[in-house]
Amino acid sequence: MKYLIFGLGNIGPEYELTRHNIGFLVLDRLADKEGLKFHSDRYAFVTEYKYKGRTLILIKPTTFMNLSGKTVNYWMKTENVSAENIMVITDDIALPYGTLRMRGKGSNGGHNGLGNIQQVLGSEVYPRLRFGVGSEFSKGRQIDYVLGKFSSKEFDELPIFMDKAIDGILAFCTIGIERAMNTVNTK
């Protein structure tokens, strides 16, 4: 079985540790834990991870957040993987910091990366793992907030929540979306 795991974010050092790059950060943590190295490929940085008889292709799009659909579409076609075997990891300001929500489908919730994927695929039916980054910003400051760095308290807690996200990704690939949602989704 083959799975494509897309961690959304923006390339460049100025975005490296921002809330909007949580998808990149989760995949980087998994790669670090398993001794994997990303390499530059078409529209993405890519590495492969073998887990319990499954092949997980970890993908960090280089198209920037708002054009994530281009990368998702390309890799789905190239690897001949259907939408039910992909997972998109992204930030979500509608969820409190550290809260995880896995779903098999849904709206983009105003997230430009998810919106572009939905537009390119012509469907909102694809698994996603939303990582809550909170909404501690004043009116009109949403962009500054998501492109801002985590607070020191958030940064200290980040590994715990990233490990839970990784557990969720691995559960999705081994026990399926429904059972994985039961183990991942936090209150």
mmCIF file of C-alpha atoms in Angstrom:
data_model
loop_
_atom_site.group_PDB
_atom_site.id
_atom_site.type_symbol
_atom_site.label_atom_id
_atom_site.label_comp_id
_atom_site.label_asym_id
_atom_site.label_seq_id
_atom_site.Cartn_x
_atom_site.Cartn_y
_atom_site.Cartn_z
ATOM 1 C CA MET A 1 0.000 0.000 0.000
ATOM 2 C CA LYS A 2 1.214 3.478 -0.892
ATOM 3 C CA TYR A 3 0.256 6.737 0.848
ATOM 4 C CA LEU A 4 1.082 10.330 0.039
ATOM 5 C CA ILE A 5 1.479 12.519 3.121
ATOM 6 C CA PHE A 6 1.469 16.234 2.299
ATOM 7 C CA GLY A 7 2.697 18.643 4.949
ATOM 8 C CA LEU A 8 1.635 22.135 3.894
ATOM 9 C CA GLY A 9 3.818 25.177 4.396
ATOM 10 C CA ASN A 10 5.885 27.819 2.663
ATOM 11 C CA ILE A 11 9.510 27.474 1.590
ATOM 12 C CA GLY A 12 12.172 29.891 2.750
ATOM 13 C CA PRO A 13 13.937 30.609 6.048
ATOM 14 C CA GLU A 14 11.532 33.441 6.929
ATOM 15 C CA TYR A 15 8.664 30.896 7.155
ATOM 16 C CA GLU A 16 10.603 28.056 8.774
ATOM 17 C CA LEU A 17 9.171 28.031 12.310
ATOM 18 C CA THR A 18 5.856 29.770 11.664
ATOM 19 C CA ARG A 19 2.400 28.495 12.550
ATOM 20 C CA HIS A 20 1.503 28.253 8.853
ATOM 21 C CA ASN A 21 4.361 25.762 8.381
ATOM 22 C CA ILE A 22 3.130 23.170 10.863
ATOM 23 C CA GLY A 23 2.729 20.646 8.028
ATOM 24 C CA PHE A 24 6.418 20.983 7.160
ATOM 25 C CA LEU A 25 7.380 20.807 10.832
ATOM 26 C CA VAL A 26 5.441 17.574 11.456
ATOM 27 C CA LEU A 27 7.029 15.856 8.445
ATOM 28 C CA ASP A 28 10.479 17.161 9.408
ATOM 29 C CA ARG A 29 10.028 15.687 12.890
ATOM 30 C CA LEU A 30 8.995 12.302 11.488
ATOM 31 C CA ALA A 31 11.959 12.354 9.076
ATOM 32 C CA ASP A 32 14.362 13.295 11.891
ATOM 33 C CA LYS A 33 13.064 10.511 14.148
ATOM 34 C CA GLU A 34 13.465 7.927 11.375
ATOM 35 C CA GLY A 35 16.745 9.193 9.920
ATOM 36 C CA LEU A 36 15.174 10.186 6.596
ATOM 37 C CA LYS A 37 16.463 12.930 4.315
ATOM 38 C CA PHE A 38 14.287 15.023 2.014
ATOM 39 C CA HIS A 39 15.466 15.631 -1.537
ATOM 40 C CA SER A 40 14.302 18.183 -4.055
ATOM 41 C CA ASP A 41 11.914 16.824 -6.660
ATOM 42 C CA ARG A 42 9.169 18.201 -8.877
ATOM 43 C CA TYR A 43 7.116 20.797 -6.951
ATOM 44 C CA ALA A 44 8.284 19.419 -3.599
ATOM 45 C CA PHE A 45 10.834 18.139 -1.147
ATOM 46 C CA VAL A 46 10.228 14.394 -0.885
ATOM 47 C CA THR A 47 11.332 11.367 1.116
ATOM 48 C CA GLU A 48 10.030 7.831 1.473
ATOM 49 C CA TYR A 49 9.272 5.980 4.690
ATOM 50 C CA LYS A 50 8.469 2.273 5.028
ATOM 51 C CA TYR A 51 6.143 1.486 7.919
ATOM 52 C CA LYS A 52 4.434 -1.834 8.670
ATOM 53 C CA GLY A 53 4.431 -2.931 5.042
ATOM 54 C CA ARG A 54 3.252 0.446 3.781
ATOM 55 C CA THR A 55 5.134 3.010 1.741
ATOM 56 C CA LEU A 56 4.601 6.573 2.926
ATOM 57 C CA ILE A 57 5.837 9.268 0.577
ATOM 58 C CA LEU A 58 6.334 12.399 2.666
ATOM 59 C CA ILE A 59 5.899 15.536 0.581
ATOM 60 C CA LYS A 60 6.556 19.191 1.427
ATOM 61 C CA PRO A 61 5.242 21.311 -1.481
ATOM 62 C CA THR A 62 7.561 24.011 -2.850
ATOM 63 C CA THR A 63 4.719 25.806 -4.648
ATOM 64 C CA PHE A 64 3.905 27.911 -1.572
ATOM 65 C CA MET A 65 0.739 27.402 0.451
ATOM 66 C CA ASN A 66 -1.731 29.026 -1.932
ATOM 67 C CA LEU A 67 -0.764 26.701 -4.809
ATOM 68 C CA SER A 68 -0.580 23.439 -2.842
ATOM 69 C CA GLY A 69 -3.108 21.811 -5.179
ATOM 70 C CA LYS A 70 -0.566 21.786 -8.004
ATOM 71 C CA THR A 71 1.779 19.618 -5.931
ATOM 72 C CA VAL A 72 -0.982 17.345 -4.628
ATOM 73 C CA ASN A 73 -2.386 16.760 -8.113
ATOM 74 C CA TYR A 74 1.044 16.123 -9.653
ATOM 75 C CA TRP A 75 2.113 13.563 -7.043
ATOM 76 C CA MET A 76 -1.253 11.774 -6.994
ATOM 77 C CA LYS A 77 -0.981 11.287 -10.760
ATOM 78 C CA THR A 78 2.738 10.451 -10.751
ATOM 79 C CA GLU A 79 2.420 7.854 -7.979
ATOM 80 C CA ASN A 80 -1.033 6.670 -9.097
ATOM 81 C CA VAL A 81 -2.504 7.207 -5.631
ATOM 82 C CA SER A 82 -6.198 7.945 -5.131
ATOM 83 C CA ALA A 83 -7.548 10.644 -2.830
ATOM 84 C CA GLU A 84 -8.443 8.212 -0.040
ATOM 85 C CA ASN A 85 -4.738 7.351 0.320
ATOM 86 C CA ILE A 86 -3.490 10.883 0.804
ATOM 87 C CA MET A 87 -3.256 12.929 3.990
ATOM 88 C CA VAL A 88 -2.883 16.703 4.056
ATOM 89 C CA ILE A 89 -1.483 18.247 7.251
ATOM 90 C CA THR A 90 -2.217 21.913 7.795
ATOM 91 C CA ASP A 91 -2.599 24.637 10.396
ATOM 92 C CA ASP A 92 -6.041 25.706 11.603
ATOM 93 C CA ILE A 93 -6.827 28.933 13.481
ATOM 94 C CA ALA A 94 -10.341 27.711 14.283
ATOM 95 C CA LEU A 95 -8.904 25.108 16.667
ATOM 96 C CA PRO A 96 -7.205 25.822 20.004
ATOM 97 C CA TYR A 97 -3.447 25.377 20.009
ATOM 98 C CA GLY A 98 -2.438 21.709 19.954
ATOM 99 C CA THR A 99 -5.896 20.381 19.085
ATOM 100 C CA LEU A 100 -5.900 17.836 16.261
ATOM 101 C CA ARG A 101 -8.811 17.113 13.908
ATOM 102 C CA MET A 102 -8.669 14.382 11.303
ATOM 103 C CA ARG A 103 -11.408 14.227 8.690
ATOM 104 C CA GLY A 104 -11.958 12.328 5.444
ATOM 105 C CA LYS A 105 -13.578 15.316 3.775
ATOM 106 C CA GLY A 106 -14.806 18.810 4.492
ATOM 107 C CA SER A 107 -14.735 22.441 3.541
ATOM 108 C CA ASN A 108 -11.529 24.401 3.315
ATOM 109 C CA GLY A 109 -12.601 26.529 6.301
ATOM 110 C CA GLY A 110 -11.097 29.606 4.639
ATOM 111 C CA HIS A 111 -7.633 28.006 4.444
ATOM 112 C CA ASN A 112 -6.024 28.982 1.136
ATOM 113 C CA GLY A 113 -3.920 25.816 0.870
ATOM 114 C CA LEU A 114 -6.929 23.528 1.369
ATOM 115 C CA GLY A 115 -8.982 25.766 -0.914
ATOM 116 C CA ASN A 116 -6.474 25.399 -3.733
ATOM 117 C CA ILE A 117 -6.320 21.612 -3.281
ATOM 118 C CA GLN A 118 -10.111 21.445 -3.380
ATOM 119 C CA GLN A 119 -10.192 23.623 -6.507
ATOM 120 C CA VAL A 120 -7.523 21.607 -8.368
ATOM 121 C CA LEU A 121 -8.935 18.202 -7.388
ATOM 122 C CA GLY A 122 -12.506 19.335 -7.970
ATOM 123 C CA SER A 123 -13.501 17.734 -4.677
ATOM 124 C CA GLU A 124 -13.429 18.278 -0.948
ATOM 125 C CA VAL A 125 -13.242 14.522 -0.359
ATOM 126 C CA TYR A 126 -9.663 13.887 0.712
ATOM 127 C CA PRO A 127 -8.272 13.159 4.186
ATOM 128 C CA ARG A 128 -6.746 15.981 6.166
ATOM 129 C CA LEU A 129 -5.247 16.487 9.595
ATOM 130 C CA ARG A 130 -5.808 19.980 10.902
ATOM 131 C CA PHE A 131 -3.404 21.144 13.611
ATOM 132 C CA GLY A 132 -4.830 23.837 15.865
ATOM 133 C CA VAL A 133 -2.642 26.919 16.142
ATOM 134 C CA GLY A 134 -5.167 29.021 18.053
ATOM 135 C CA SER A 135 -6.493 32.448 17.224
ATOM 136 C CA GLU A 136 -4.680 34.829 19.540
ATOM 137 C CA PHE A 137 -4.711 37.760 17.135
ATOM 138 C CA SER A 138 -6.639 40.996 16.880
ATOM 139 C CA LYS A 139 -9.035 41.749 14.047
ATOM 140 C CA GLY A 140 -7.260 42.090 10.717
ATOM 141 C CA ARG A 141 -4.015 40.481 11.983
ATOM 142 C CA GLN A 142 -4.677 36.876 10.913
ATOM 143 C CA ILE A 143 -1.931 36.815 8.258
ATOM 144 C CA ASP A 144 0.644 38.208 10.680
ATOM 145 C CA TYR A 145 -0.421 35.587 13.219
ATOM 146 C CA VAL A 146 -0.181 32.501 10.987
ATOM 147 C CA LEU A 147 3.067 33.749 9.444
ATOM 148 C CA GLY A 148 4.383 34.500 12.935
ATOM 149 C CA LYS A 149 6.552 32.302 15.128
ATOM 150 C CA PHE A 150 5.175 30.177 17.931
ATOM 151 C CA SER A 151 5.339 31.691 21.398
ATOM 152 C CA SER A 152 8.043 30.231 23.653
ATOM 153 C CA LYS A 153 5.387 28.316 25.643
ATOM 154 C CA GLU A 154 3.845 26.935 22.418
ATOM 155 C CA PHE A 155 7.285 26.064 21.071
ATOM 156 C CA ASP A 156 8.117 24.119 24.240
ATOM 157 C CA GLU A 157 4.903 22.081 23.887
ATOM 158 C CA LEU A 158 5.174 21.650 20.108
ATOM 159 C CA PRO A 159 7.030 18.278 20.126
ATOM 160 C CA ILE A 160 4.236 16.662 22.169
ATOM 161 C CA PHE A 161 1.567 17.743 19.681
ATOM 162 C CA MET A 162 3.713 16.948 16.635
ATOM 163 C CA ASP A 163 4.258 13.419 17.977
ATOM 164 C CA LYS A 164 0.477 13.024 18.366
ATOM 165 C CA ALA A 165 0.066 14.187 14.767
ATOM 166 C CA ILE A 166 2.678 11.641 13.626
ATOM 167 C CA ASP A 167 0.847 8.904 15.546
ATOM 168 C CA GLY A 168 -2.322 9.981 13.742
ATOM 169 C CA ILE A 169 -0.672 9.802 10.332
ATOM 170 C CA LEU A 170 0.672 6.308 11.039
ATOM 171 C CA ALA A 171 -2.725 5.200 12.362
ATOM 172 C CA PHE A 172 -4.393 6.515 9.193
ATOM 173 C CA CYS A 173 -2.002 4.448 7.063
ATOM 174 C CA THR A 174 -2.456 1.252 9.083
ATOM 175 C CA ILE A 175 -6.006 1.175 10.500
ATOM 176 C CA GLY A 176 -7.829 3.553 8.144
ATOM 177 C CA ILE A 177 -9.404 6.967 8.439
ATOM 178 C CA GLU A 178 -12.417 6.047 10.601
ATOM 179 C CA ARG A 179 -10.490 4.267 13.336
ATOM 180 C CA ALA A 180 -7.643 6.795 13.149
ATOM 181 C CA MET A 181 -10.120 9.647 13.702
ATOM 182 C CA ASN A 182 -11.272 7.945 16.898
ATOM 183 C CA THR A 183 -7.725 7.877 18.239
ATOM 184 C CA VAL A 184 -6.540 11.273 16.973
ATOM 185 C CA ASN A 185 -9.372 13.720 17.372
ATOM 186 C CA THR A 186 -8.986 15.537 20.657
ATOM 187 C CA LYS A 187 -11.642 17.394 22.549
#
